[in-house]
mmCIF file of C-alpha atoms and ligand atoms in Angstrom:
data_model
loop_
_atom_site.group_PDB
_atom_site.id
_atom_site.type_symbol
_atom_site.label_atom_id
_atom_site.label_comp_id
_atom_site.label_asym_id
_atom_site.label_seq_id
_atom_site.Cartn_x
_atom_site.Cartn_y
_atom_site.Cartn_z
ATOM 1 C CA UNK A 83 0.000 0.000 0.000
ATOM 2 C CA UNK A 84 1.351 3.521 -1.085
ATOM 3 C CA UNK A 85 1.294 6.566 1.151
ATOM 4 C CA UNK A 86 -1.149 8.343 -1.069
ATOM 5 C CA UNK A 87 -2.679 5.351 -2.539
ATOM 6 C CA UNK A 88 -5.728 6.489 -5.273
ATOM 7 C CA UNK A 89 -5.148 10.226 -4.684
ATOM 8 C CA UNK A 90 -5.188 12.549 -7.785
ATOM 9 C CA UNK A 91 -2.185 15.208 -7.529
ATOM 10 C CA UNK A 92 -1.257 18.111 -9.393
ATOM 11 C CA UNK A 93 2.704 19.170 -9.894
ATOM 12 C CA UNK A 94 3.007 22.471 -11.394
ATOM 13 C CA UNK A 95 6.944 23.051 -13.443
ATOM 14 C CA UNK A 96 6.845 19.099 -13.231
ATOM 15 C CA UNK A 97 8.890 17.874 -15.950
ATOM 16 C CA UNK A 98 12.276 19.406 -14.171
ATOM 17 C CA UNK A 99 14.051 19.165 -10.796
ATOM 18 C CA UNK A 100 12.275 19.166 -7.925
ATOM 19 C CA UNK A 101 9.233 19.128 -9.357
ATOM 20 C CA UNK A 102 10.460 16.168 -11.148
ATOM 21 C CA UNK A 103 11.187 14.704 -7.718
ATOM 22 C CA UNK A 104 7.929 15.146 -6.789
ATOM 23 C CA UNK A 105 6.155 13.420 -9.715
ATOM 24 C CA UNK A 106 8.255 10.356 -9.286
ATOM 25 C CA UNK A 107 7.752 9.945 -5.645
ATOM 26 C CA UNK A 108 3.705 10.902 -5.202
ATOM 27 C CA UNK A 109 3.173 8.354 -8.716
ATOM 28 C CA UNK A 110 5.590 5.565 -6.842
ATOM 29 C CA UNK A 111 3.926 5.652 -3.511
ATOM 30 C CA UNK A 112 0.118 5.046 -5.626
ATOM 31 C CA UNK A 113 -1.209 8.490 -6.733
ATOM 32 C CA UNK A 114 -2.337 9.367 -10.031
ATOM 33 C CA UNK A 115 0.062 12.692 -11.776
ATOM 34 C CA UNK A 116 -0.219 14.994 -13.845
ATOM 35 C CA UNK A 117 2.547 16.069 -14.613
ATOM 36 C CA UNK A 118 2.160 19.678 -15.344
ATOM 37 C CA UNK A 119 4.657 22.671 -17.537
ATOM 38 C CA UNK A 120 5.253 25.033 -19.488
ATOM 39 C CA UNK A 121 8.074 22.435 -20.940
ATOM 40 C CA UNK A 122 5.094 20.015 -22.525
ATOM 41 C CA UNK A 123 7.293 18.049 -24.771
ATOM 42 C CA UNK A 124 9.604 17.000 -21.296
ATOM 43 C CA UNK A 125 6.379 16.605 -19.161
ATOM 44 C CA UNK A 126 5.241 14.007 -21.731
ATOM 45 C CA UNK A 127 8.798 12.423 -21.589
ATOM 46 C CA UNK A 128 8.959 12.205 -17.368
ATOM 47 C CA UNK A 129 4.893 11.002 -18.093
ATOM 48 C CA UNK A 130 6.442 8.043 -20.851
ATOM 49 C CA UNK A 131 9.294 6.844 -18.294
ATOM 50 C CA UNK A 132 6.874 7.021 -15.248
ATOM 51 C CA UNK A 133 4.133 5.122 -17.151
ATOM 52 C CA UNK A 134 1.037 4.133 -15.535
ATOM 53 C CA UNK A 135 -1.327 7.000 -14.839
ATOM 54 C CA UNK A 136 1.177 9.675 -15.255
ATOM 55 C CA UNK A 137 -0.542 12.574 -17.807
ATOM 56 C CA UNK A 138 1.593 15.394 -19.285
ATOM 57 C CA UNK A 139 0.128 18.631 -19.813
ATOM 58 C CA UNK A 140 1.283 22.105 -21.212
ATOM 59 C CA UNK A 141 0.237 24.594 -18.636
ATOM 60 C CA UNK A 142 1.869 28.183 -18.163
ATOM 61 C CA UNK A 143 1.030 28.874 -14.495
ATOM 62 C CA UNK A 144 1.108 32.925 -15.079
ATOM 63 C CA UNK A 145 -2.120 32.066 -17.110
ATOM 64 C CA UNK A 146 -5.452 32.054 -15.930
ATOM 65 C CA UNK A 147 -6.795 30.388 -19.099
ATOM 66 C CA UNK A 148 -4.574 27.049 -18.635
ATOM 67 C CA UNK A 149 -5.255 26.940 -14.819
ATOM 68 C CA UNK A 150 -9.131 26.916 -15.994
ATOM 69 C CA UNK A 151 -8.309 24.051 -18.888
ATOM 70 C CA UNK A 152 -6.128 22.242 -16.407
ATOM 71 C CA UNK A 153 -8.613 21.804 -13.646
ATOM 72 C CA UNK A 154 -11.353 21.607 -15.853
ATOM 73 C CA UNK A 155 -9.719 18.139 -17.516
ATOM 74 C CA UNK A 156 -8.950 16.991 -14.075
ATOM 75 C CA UNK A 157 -12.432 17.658 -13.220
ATOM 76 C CA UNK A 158 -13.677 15.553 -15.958
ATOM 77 C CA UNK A 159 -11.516 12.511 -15.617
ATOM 78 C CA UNK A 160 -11.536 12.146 -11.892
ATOM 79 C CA UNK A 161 -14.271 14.643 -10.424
ATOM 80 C CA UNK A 162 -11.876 15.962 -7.957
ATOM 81 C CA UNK A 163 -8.158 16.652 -6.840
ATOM 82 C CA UNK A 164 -6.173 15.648 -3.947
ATOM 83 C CA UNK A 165 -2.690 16.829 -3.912
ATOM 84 C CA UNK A 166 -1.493 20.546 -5.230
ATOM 85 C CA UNK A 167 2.223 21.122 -5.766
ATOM 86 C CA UNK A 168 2.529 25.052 -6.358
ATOM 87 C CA UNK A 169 6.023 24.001 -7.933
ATOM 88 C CA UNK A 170 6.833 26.048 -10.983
ATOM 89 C CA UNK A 171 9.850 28.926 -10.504
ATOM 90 C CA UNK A 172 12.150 30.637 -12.177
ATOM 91 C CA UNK A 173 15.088 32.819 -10.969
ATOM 92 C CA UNK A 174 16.677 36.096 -11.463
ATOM 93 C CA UNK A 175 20.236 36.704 -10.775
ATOM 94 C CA UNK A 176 19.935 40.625 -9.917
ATOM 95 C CA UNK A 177 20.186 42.656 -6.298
ATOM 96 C CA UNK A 178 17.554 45.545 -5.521
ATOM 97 C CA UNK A 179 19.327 47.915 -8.004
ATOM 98 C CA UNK A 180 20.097 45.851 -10.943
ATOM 99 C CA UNK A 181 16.625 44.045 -11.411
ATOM 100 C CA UNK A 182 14.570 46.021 -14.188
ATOM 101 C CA UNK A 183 10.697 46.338 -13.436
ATOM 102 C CA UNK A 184 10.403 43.552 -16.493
ATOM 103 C CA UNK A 185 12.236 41.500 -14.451
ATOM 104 C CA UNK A 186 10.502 41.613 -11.060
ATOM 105 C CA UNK A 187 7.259 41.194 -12.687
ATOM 106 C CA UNK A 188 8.476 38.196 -14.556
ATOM 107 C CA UNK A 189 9.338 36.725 -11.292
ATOM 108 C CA UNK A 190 6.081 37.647 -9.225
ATOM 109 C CA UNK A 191 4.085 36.285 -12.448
ATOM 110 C CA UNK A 192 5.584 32.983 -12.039
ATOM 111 C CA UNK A 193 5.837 32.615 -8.438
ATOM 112 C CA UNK A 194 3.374 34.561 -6.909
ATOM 113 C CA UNK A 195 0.626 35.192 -9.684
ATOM 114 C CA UNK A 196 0.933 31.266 -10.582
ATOM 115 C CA UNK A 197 0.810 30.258 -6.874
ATOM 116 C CA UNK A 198 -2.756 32.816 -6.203
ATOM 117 C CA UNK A 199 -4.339 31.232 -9.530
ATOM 118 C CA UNK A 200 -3.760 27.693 -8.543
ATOM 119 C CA UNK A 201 -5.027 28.218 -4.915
ATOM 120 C CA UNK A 202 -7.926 30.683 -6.237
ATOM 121 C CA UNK A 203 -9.063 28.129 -8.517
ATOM 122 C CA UNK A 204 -8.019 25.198 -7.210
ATOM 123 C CA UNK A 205 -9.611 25.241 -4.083
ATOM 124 C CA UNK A 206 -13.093 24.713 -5.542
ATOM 125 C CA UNK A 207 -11.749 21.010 -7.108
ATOM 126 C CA UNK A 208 -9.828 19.898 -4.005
ATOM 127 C CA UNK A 209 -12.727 20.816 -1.648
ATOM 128 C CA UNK A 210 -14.536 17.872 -3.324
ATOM 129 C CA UNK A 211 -11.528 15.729 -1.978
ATOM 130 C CA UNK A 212 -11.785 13.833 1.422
ATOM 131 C CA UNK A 213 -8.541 15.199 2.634
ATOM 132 C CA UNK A 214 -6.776 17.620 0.410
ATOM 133 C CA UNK A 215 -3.665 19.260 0.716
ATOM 134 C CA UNK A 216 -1.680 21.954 -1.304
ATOM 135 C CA UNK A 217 2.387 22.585 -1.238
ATOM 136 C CA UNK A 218 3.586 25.494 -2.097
ATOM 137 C CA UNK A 219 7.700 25.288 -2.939
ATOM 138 C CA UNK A 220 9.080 28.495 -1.219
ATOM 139 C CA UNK A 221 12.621 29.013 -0.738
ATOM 140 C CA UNK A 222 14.727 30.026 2.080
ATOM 141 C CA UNK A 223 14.900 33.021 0.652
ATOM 142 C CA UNK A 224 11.437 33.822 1.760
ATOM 143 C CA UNK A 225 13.086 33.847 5.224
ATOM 144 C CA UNK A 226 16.727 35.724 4.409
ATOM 145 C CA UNK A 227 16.131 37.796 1.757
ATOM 146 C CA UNK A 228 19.499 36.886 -1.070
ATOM 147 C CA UNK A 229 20.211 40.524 -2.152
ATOM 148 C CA UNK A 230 21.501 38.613 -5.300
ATOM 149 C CA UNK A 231 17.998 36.894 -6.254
ATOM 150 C CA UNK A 232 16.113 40.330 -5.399
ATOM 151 C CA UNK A 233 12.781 39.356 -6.955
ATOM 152 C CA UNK A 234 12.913 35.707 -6.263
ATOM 153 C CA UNK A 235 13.232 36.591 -2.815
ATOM 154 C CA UNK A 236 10.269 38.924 -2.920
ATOM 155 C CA UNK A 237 8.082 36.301 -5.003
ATOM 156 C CA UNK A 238 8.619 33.446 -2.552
ATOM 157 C CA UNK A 239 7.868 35.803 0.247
ATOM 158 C CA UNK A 240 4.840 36.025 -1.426
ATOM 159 C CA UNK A 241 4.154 32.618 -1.145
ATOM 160 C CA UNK A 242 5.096 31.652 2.060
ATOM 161 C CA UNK A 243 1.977 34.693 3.667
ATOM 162 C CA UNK A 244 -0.437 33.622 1.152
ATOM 163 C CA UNK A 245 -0.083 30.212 1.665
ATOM 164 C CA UNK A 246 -1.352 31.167 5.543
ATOM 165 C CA UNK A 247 -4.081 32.910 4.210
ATOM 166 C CA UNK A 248 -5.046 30.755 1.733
ATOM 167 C CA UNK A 249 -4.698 27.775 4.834
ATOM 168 C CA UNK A 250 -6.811 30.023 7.374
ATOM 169 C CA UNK A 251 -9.532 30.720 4.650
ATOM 170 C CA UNK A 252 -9.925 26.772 4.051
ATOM 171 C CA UNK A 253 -10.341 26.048 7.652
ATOM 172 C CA UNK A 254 -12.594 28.728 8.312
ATOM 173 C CA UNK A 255 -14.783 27.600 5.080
ATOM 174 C CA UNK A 256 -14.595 24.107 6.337
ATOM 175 C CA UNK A 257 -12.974 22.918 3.530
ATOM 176 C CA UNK A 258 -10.792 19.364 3.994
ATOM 177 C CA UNK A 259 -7.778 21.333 2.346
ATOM 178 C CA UNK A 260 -4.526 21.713 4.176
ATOM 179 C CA UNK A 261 -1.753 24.447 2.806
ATOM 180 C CA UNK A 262 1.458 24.658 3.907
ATOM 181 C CA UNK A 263 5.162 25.789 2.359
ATOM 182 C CA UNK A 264 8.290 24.143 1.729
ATOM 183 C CA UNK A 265 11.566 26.209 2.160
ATOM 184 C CA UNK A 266 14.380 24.432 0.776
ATOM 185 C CA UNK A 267 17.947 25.435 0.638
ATOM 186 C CA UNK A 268 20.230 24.817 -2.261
ATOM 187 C CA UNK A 269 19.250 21.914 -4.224
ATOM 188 C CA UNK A 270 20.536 20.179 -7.130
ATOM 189 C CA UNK A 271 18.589 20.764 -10.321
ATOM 190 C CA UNK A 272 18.912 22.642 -13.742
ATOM 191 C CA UNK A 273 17.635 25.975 -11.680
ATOM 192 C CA UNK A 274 20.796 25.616 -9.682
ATOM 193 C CA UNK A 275 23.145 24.588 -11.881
ATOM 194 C CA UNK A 276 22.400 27.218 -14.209
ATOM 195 C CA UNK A 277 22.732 30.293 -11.751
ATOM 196 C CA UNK A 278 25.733 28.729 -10.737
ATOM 197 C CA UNK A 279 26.931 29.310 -13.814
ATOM 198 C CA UNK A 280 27.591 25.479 -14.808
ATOM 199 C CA UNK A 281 24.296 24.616 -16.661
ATOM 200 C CA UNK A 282 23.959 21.065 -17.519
ATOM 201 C CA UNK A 283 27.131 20.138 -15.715
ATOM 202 C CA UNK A 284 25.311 18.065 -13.106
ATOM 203 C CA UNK A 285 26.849 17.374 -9.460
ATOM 204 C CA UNK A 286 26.692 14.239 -7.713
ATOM 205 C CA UNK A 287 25.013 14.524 -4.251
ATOM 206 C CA UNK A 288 26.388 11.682 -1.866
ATOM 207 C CA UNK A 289 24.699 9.351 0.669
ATOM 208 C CA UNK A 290 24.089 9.940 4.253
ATOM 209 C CA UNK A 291 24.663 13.117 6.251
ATOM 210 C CA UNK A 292 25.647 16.168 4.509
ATOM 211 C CA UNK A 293 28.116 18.862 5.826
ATOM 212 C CA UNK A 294 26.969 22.047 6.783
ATOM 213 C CA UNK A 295 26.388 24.586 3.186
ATOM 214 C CA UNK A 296 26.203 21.015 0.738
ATOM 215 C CA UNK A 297 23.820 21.158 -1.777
ATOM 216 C CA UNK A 298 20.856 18.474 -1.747
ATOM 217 C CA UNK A 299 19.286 16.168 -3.681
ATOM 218 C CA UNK A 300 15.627 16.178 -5.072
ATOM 219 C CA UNK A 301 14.561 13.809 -3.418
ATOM 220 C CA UNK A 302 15.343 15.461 -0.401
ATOM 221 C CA UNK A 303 12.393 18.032 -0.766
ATOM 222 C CA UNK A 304 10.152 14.729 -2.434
ATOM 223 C CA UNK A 305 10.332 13.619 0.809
ATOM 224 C CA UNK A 306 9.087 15.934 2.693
ATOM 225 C CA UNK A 307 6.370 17.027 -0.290
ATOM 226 C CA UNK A 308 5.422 13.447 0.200
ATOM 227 C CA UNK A 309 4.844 13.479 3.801
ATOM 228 C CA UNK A 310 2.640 16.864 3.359
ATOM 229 C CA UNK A 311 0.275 15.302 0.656
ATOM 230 C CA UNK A 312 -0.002 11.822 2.728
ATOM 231 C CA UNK A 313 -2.711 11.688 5.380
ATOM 232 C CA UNK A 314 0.139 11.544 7.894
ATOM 233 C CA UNK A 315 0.379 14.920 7.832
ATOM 234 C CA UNK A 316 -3.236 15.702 8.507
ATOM 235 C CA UNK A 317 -2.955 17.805 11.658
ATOM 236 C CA UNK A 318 -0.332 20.310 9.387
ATOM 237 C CA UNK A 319 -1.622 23.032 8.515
ATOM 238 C CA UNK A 320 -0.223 26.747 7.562
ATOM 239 C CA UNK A 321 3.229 25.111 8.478
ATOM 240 C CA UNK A 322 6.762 25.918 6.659
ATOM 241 C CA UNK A 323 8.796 23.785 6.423
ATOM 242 C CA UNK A 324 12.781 24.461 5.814
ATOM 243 C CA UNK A 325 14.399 21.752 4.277
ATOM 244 C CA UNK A 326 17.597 23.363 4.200
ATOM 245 C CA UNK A 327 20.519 20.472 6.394
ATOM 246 C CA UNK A 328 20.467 23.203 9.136
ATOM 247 C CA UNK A 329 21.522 26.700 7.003
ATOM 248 C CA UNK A 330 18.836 28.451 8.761
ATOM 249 C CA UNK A 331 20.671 27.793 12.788
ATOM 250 C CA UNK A 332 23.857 28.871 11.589
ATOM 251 C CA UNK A 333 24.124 32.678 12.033
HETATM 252 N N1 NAD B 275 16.787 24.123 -6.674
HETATM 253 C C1 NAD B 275 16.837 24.834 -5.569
HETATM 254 O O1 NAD B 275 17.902 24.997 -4.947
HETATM 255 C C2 NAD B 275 15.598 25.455 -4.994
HETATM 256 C C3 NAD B 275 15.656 25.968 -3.696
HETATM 257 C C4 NAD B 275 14.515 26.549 -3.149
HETATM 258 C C5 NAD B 275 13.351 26.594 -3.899
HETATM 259 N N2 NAD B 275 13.334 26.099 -5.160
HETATM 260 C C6 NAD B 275 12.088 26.175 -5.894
HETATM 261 O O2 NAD B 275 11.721 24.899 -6.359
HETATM 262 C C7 NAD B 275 10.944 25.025 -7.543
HETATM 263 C C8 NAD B 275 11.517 24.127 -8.615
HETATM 264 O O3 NAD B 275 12.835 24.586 -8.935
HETATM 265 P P1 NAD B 275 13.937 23.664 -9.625
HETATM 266 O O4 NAD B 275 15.205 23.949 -8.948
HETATM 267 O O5 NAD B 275 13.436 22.285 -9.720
HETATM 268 O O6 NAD B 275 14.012 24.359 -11.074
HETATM 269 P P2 NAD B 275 14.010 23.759 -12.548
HETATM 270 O O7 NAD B 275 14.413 24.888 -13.409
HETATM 271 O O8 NAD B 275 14.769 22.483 -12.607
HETATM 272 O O9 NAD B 275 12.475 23.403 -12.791
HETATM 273 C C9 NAD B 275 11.500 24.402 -12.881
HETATM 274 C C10 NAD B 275 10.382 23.905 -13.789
HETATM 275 O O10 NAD B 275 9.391 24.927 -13.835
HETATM 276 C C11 NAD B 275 8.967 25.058 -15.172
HETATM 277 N N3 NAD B 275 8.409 26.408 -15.386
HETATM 278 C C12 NAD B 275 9.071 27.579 -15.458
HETATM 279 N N4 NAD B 275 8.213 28.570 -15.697
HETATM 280 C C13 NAD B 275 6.988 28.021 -15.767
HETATM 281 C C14 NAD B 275 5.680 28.534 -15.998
HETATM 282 N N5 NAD B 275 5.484 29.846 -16.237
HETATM 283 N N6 NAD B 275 4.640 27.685 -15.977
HETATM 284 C C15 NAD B 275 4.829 26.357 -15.781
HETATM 285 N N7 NAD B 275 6.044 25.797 -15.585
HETATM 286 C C16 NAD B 275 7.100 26.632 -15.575
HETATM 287 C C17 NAD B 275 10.210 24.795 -16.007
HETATM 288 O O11 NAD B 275 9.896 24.459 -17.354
HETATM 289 C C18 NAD B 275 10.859 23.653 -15.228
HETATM 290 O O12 NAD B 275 10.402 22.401 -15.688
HETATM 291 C C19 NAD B 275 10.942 26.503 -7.895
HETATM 292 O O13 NAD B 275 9.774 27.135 -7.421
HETATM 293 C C20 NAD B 275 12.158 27.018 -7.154
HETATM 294 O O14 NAD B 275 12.081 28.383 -6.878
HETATM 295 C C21 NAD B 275 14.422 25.524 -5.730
#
């Protein structure tokens, strides 16, 4: 028996990364995925390789029109939704003075904007659910602030308070829909790689305990994603969660 056994789930920017990650683990431990991006032809290739249920589909998260096609095909084939990954992100490599206003609006389209449409729409298909839940991928930057991601910073700030909101509304709507936020430190994926400057150049992550400032793995953030869509989680609710090996006690 799978942790999330029958449950439909949603993984926004799924075809890469974390997101990736995510699709892998929720579809191994028994729920249905779609697999959603802006990428379609690689969400179709992770849906191939997973098999099974696994369904691509092309979805730009900064538009309302494909979160309204999305759910609405989700509503048709299963009448419901279980599991919301607000995954999809981009980032900006530019402090408070350098980022241009096209810039910072790029950024709070993808991660804020997306992250309000999927919740605002959303909510209506995953109160049909038994238990529900929604993950929203912040950042530790949502806590710190990186002067050198100035507008990823501000966009995943953005998601971490709405997130509560969106979490308080539910329970005061009695909706069976819990929201809470991920925060994880670096991790290795093509996001990473590339504002390090060594883009497709991946790094193996070992086994076992990391060293304070390594980099993690995927999976590491599947994990916990995992545990917040299972039922295990059900008293979590308007939680964050840093997955970050400990960057966040060192001062
Ligand atoms: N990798 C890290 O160190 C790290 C740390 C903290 C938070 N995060 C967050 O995790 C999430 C995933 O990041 P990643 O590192 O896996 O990056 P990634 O670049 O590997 O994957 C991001 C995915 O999002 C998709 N995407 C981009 N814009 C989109 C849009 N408008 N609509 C739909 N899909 C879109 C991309 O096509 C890609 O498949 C992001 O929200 C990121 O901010 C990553």
């Amino acid at each position: 028996m799978g942790r999330v056994d029958g449950k439909i789930a949603l993984v926004t920017g799924g075809a890469s990364g974390l997101g990736k990650a995510d699709c892998e683990l929720l579809a191994a431990e028994g729920a249905t995925v779609f697999i959603a991006d802006i990428n379609g032809a690689a969400a179709e290739a992770l849906a191939g390789r997973i098999g099974g249920s696994a369904r691509a589909l092309t979805h730009d998260v900064t538009s309302e029109a494909d979160w309204l096609r999305v759910y609405g095909e989700i509503e048709r084939a299963h009448g419901r939704l279980d599991i919301l990954v607000n995954n999809a992100g981009i980032v900006i490599v530019a402090n408070p003075e350098d980022t241009t206003l096209e810039q910072f609006q790029r950024a709070m389209a993808v991660m804020a904007t997306g992250v309000f449409l999927g919740c605002k729409h959303g909510l209506p298909l995953l109160a049909k659910s038994r238990a529900a839940s929604i993950i929203n991928i912040s950042s530790t930057a949502s806590h710190f602030g990186y002067a050198p991601f100035f507008a990823y910073s501000a966009a995943k700030g953005a998601v971490r308070s709405m997130s509560k909101s969106v979490a308080i509304h539910c329970q005061e709507q009695g909706y069976p829909i819990r929201v809470n936020t991920v925060h994880p430190s670096a991790i290795e994926t093509p996001m990473v790689q590339a504002a390090e400057g060594r883009a497709g150049q991946e790094q193996a992550i070992p086994d076992g305990v990391l060293p304070a400032g390594a980099t993690g793995s995927p999976r590491d953030v599947a994990n916990m994603v995992l545990f917040l869509a299972s039922d295990e989680s059900r008293f979590l609710t308007g939680g964050e969660y840093l997955v970050d090996n400990g960057l966040s006690i060192h001062p």
